Tab-separated table of C-alpha atoms in Angstrom:
chain	number	residue	atom	x	y	z
A	1	MET	CA	0.000	0.000	0.000
A	2	SER	CA	1.184	3.502	-0.726
A	3	ASP	CA	1.148	6.336	1.803
A	4	SER	CA	-2.151	7.483	0.317
A	5	GLY	CA	-3.804	4.167	1.220
A	6	THR	CA	-4.093	2.934	-2.356
A	7	PRO	CA	-2.476	-0.305	-3.491
A	8	ASP	CA	1.011	0.125	-4.898
A	9	SER	CA	1.080	-0.185	-8.639
A	10	PRO	CA	2.789	-3.277	-10.043
A	11	THR	CA	5.235	-0.965	-11.810
A	12	ALA	CA	6.328	0.824	-8.621
A	13	ILE	CA	10.096	0.693	-8.318
A	14	ALA	CA	11.787	0.393	-4.938
A	15	PRO	CA	14.535	2.883	-4.190
A	16	PRO	CA	18.043	1.655	-4.971
A	17	THR	CA	19.531	-0.585	-2.290
A	18	GLY	CA	22.138	1.923	-1.116
A	19	GLU	CA	19.433	4.530	-0.612
A	20	ARG	CA	17.272	2.029	1.300
A	21	LEU	CA	20.209	1.255	3.587
A	22	GLU	CA	20.779	4.967	4.203
A	23	ARG	CA	17.109	5.575	4.980
A	24	ALA	CA	17.006	2.598	7.342
A	25	ALA	CA	20.156	3.741	9.121
A	26	GLN	CA	18.783	7.273	9.430
A	27	LYS	CA	15.575	5.975	10.977
A	28	LEU	CA	17.457	3.814	13.494
A	29	PHE	CA	20.178	6.344	14.366
A	30	ALA	CA	17.552	9.035	14.946
A	31	THR	CA	16.054	7.057	17.820
A	32	ARG	CA	18.974	5.014	19.187
A	33	TRP	CA	22.626	5.464	20.038
A	34	TYR	CA	25.161	4.646	17.341
A	35	ALA	CA	26.709	1.817	19.378
A	36	THR	CA	23.347	0.082	19.875
A	37	VAL	CA	22.471	-0.126	16.166
A	38	SER	CA	23.889	-3.127	14.315
A	39	VAL	CA	24.487	-3.686	10.625
A	40	ALA	CA	22.018	-6.589	10.821
A	41	GLU	CA	19.298	-4.235	12.156
A	42	ILE	CA	19.969	-1.718	9.409
A	43	CYS	CA	19.663	-4.490	6.813
A	44	ARG	CA	16.443	-5.822	8.370
A	45	GLU	CA	14.963	-2.306	8.358
A	46	ALA	CA	16.004	-1.865	4.709
A	47	GLY	CA	14.679	-5.295	3.729
A	48	VAL	CA	17.997	-6.623	2.438
A	49	SER	CA	20.350	-9.407	3.456
A	50	ASN	CA	23.338	-8.610	5.649
A	51	GLY	CA	25.858	-9.455	2.924
A	52	ILE	CA	24.406	-6.805	0.611
A	53	PHE	CA	25.400	-4.085	3.097
A	54	TYR	CA	29.094	-4.628	2.409
A	55	ARG	CA	28.644	-4.003	-1.310
A	56	TYR	CA	27.769	-0.407	-0.424
A	57	PHE	CA	29.662	0.349	2.802
A	58	ARG	CA	32.837	-0.975	4.425
A	59	ASN	CA	31.231	-0.811	7.863
A	60	LYS	CA	28.639	0.948	9.991
A	61	GLU	CA	30.962	3.895	10.663
A	62	GLU	CA	31.307	4.652	6.945
A	63	LEU	CA	27.502	4.743	6.588
A	64	PHE	CA	27.148	6.921	9.700
A	65	ARG	CA	29.776	9.338	8.407
A	66	LYS	CA	27.971	9.520	5.072
A	67	LEU	CA	24.797	10.543	6.906
A	68	LEU	CA	26.730	13.166	8.890
A	69	GLY	CA	28.169	14.576	5.667
A	70	ARG	CA	24.695	14.817	4.131
A	71	ILE	CA	23.390	16.570	7.242
A	72	LEU	CA	26.226	19.118	7.083
A	73	ALA	CA	25.504	19.753	3.411
A	74	SER	CA	21.801	20.290	4.133
A	75	ILE	CA	22.577	22.739	6.969
A	76	GLU	CA	24.962	24.622	4.702
A	77	ASP	CA	22.258	24.793	2.017
A	78	ALA	CA	19.726	26.078	4.563
A	79	LEU	CA	22.070	28.880	5.650
A	80	ARG	CA	23.328	29.834	2.198
A	81	GLY	CA	22.312	33.292	1.068
A	82	VAL	CA	21.462	34.850	4.438
A	83	GLY	CA	20.160	38.313	3.661
A	84	GLY	CA	17.941	41.076	4.863
A	85	SER	CA	17.852	44.808	5.274
A	86	GLY	CA	20.489	45.963	7.727
A	87	LEU	CA	22.038	44.054	10.607
A	88	HIS	CA	18.696	43.345	12.297
A	89	GLY	CA	17.151	41.956	9.108
A	90	ARG	CA	20.175	39.737	8.410
A	91	LEU	CA	20.164	38.417	11.985
A	92	GLU	CA	16.438	37.700	11.718
A	93	ASP	CA	17.027	35.769	8.514
A	94	PHE	CA	19.987	33.868	9.972
A	95	VAL	CA	18.204	32.902	13.212
A	96	GLY	CA	15.014	32.064	11.305
A	97	ARG	CA	16.860	29.778	8.920
A	98	LEU	CA	18.761	28.015	11.697
A	99	THR	CA	15.775	27.541	14.026
A	100	GLY	CA	13.563	26.600	11.083
A	101	TYR	CA	16.017	23.935	9.936
A	102	THR	CA	16.303	22.310	13.351
A	103	HIS	CA	12.527	22.400	13.850
A	104	ALA	CA	11.905	20.788	10.449
A	105	ASN	CA	14.612	18.108	10.858
A	106	PRO	CA	14.569	16.695	14.402
A	107	ASP	CA	15.757	13.255	13.220
A	108	LEU	CA	18.791	14.760	11.511
A	109	ILE	CA	19.558	16.874	14.572
A	110	ALA	CA	19.383	13.791	16.825
A	111	ILE	CA	21.821	11.935	14.566
A	112	PHE	CA	24.186	14.880	14.330
A	113	ARG	CA	24.155	15.443	18.105
A	114	GLU	CA	25.770	12.073	18.634
A	115	GLY	CA	27.985	12.300	15.580
A	116	GLN	CA	29.473	15.655	16.544
A	117	TYR	CA	30.875	14.153	19.743
A	118	ARG	CA	31.839	10.768	18.326
A	119	PHE	CA	33.601	12.263	15.290
A	120	PHE	CA	34.659	15.782	16.259
A	121	ASP	CA	35.735	16.743	12.726
A	122	TYR	CA	32.029	17.090	11.887
A	123	GLU	CA	31.518	19.565	14.733
A	124	ARG	CA	34.460	21.604	13.427
A	125	SER	CA	32.898	21.580	9.964
A	126	LEU	CA	29.561	22.699	11.416
A	127	MET	CA	31.302	25.533	13.282
A	128	ASP	CA	32.847	26.662	9.998
A	129	ILE	CA	29.436	26.617	8.286
A	130	TYR	CA	27.851	28.575	11.135
A	131	ARG	CA	30.688	31.102	11.316
A	132	LYS	CA	30.493	31.728	7.575
A	133	ALA	CA	26.721	32.312	7.727
A	134	LEU	CA	27.048	34.454	10.858
A	135	ALA	CA	29.759	36.543	9.169
A	136	THR	CA	27.291	37.197	6.350
A	137	ALA	CA	24.635	38.218	8.874
A	138	LEU	CA	27.029	40.473	10.799
A	139	GLY	CA	28.503	41.943	7.632
A	140	ARG	CA	32.024	41.326	8.891
A	141	ARG	CA	34.460	38.596	9.828
A	142	CYS	CA	33.190	36.311	12.587
A	143	GLY	CA	35.680	35.483	15.326
A	144	MET	CA	35.395	32.706	17.883
A	145	ALA	CA	33.968	35.085	20.511
A	146	ASP	CA	31.255	36.159	18.039
A	147	TYR	CA	30.501	32.529	17.308
A	148	LEU	CA	30.274	31.520	20.966
A	149	PHE	CA	28.189	34.518	21.995
A	150	ALA	CA	25.805	34.594	19.048
A	151	LEU	CA	25.418	30.904	18.412
A	152	GLY	CA	25.699	29.310	21.840
A	153	GLY	CA	22.187	30.238	22.894
A	154	VAL	CA	20.658	29.957	19.436
A	155	ARG	CA	22.019	26.422	18.992
A	156	PHE	CA	20.928	25.383	22.474
A	157	ALA	CA	17.397	26.754	22.055
A	158	SER	CA	17.055	25.283	18.550
A	159	ILE	CA	18.141	21.828	19.667
A	160	ARG	CA	15.791	21.871	22.669
A	161	ARG	CA	12.964	22.849	20.333
A	162	ALA	CA	13.808	20.075	17.862
A	163	LEU	CA	14.416	17.266	20.350
A	164	GLN	CA	12.197	18.191	23.290
A	165	GLY	CA	9.466	20.315	21.736
A	166	VAL	CA	10.319	23.383	23.846
A	167	GLU	CA	8.838	26.506	22.280
A	168	LEU	CA	11.120	29.344	21.319
A	169	ASP	CA	10.684	32.846	20.047
A	170	PRO	CA	13.104	33.573	17.176
A	171	ALA	CA	12.553	37.323	17.638
A	172	GLU	CA	13.726	37.027	21.255
A	173	LEU	CA	16.827	35.117	20.143
A	174	VAL	CA	17.614	37.890	17.647
A	175	ARG	CA	17.166	40.487	20.401
A	176	ILE	CA	19.600	38.604	22.660
A	177	VAL	CA	22.178	38.310	19.870
A	178	GLU	CA	21.837	42.024	19.104
A	179	PHE	CA	21.662	43.462	22.606
A	180	GLY	CA	22.728	40.722	25.031
A	181	ALA	CA	20.749	38.753	27.580
A	182	PHE	CA	20.655	41.589	30.123
A	183	PRO	CA	20.384	44.887	28.249
A	184	GLY	CA	20.878	47.997	30.298
A	185	GLN	CA	23.075	46.370	32.910
A	186	ALA	CA	26.632	47.579	33.240
A	187	PHE	CA	29.409	45.106	32.513
A	188	ASP	CA	31.944	44.682	35.306
A	189	ALA	CA	34.983	42.857	33.871
A	190	SER	CA	36.403	42.223	37.339
A	191	LYS	CA	33.433	39.988	38.178
A	192	VAL	CA	34.224	37.875	35.138
A	193	PHE	CA	38.010	37.914	34.848
A	194	GLU	CA	39.259	38.443	38.403
A	195	ILE	CA	37.865	35.407	40.175
């Protein structure tokens, strides 16, 4: 049966085997830890024999890394072309794109959350993607302090929204990035740096 509830046509063609394996792995990795998913489970989910897996991938790690690479590419696509009128408009666009992506792709976010710690090179690549998009939004080079300040809270709030359903207000996130979490309060460097 198709998703619409009608019988599948006799001419319906199944996706290629490699794609079925990737979809099965994505489904399993989105709900379970990497170490708890076996190649046999991926093959069962994809409807193929275990031996077929090794025609497409050397091992589970290679398949997982392929998924991580695809996720990075999709995030980069989502953030490409950040624009808007003035700094505020560009920040609105940037935050909207980032929070919109995580909200629309909770399974991919769940997979990437584990992957970024297991294979840190993917986290570094994500930081580069974010810094490039943030530099576009800021209209200037984005240093590590800019990245940590602007993206720390936005990433945290976006991930909580995607994985735990916590509501967020993108306009409030933009306000915090623009003006800080406690506008109007004086900054006392000694309270931060002279502990």
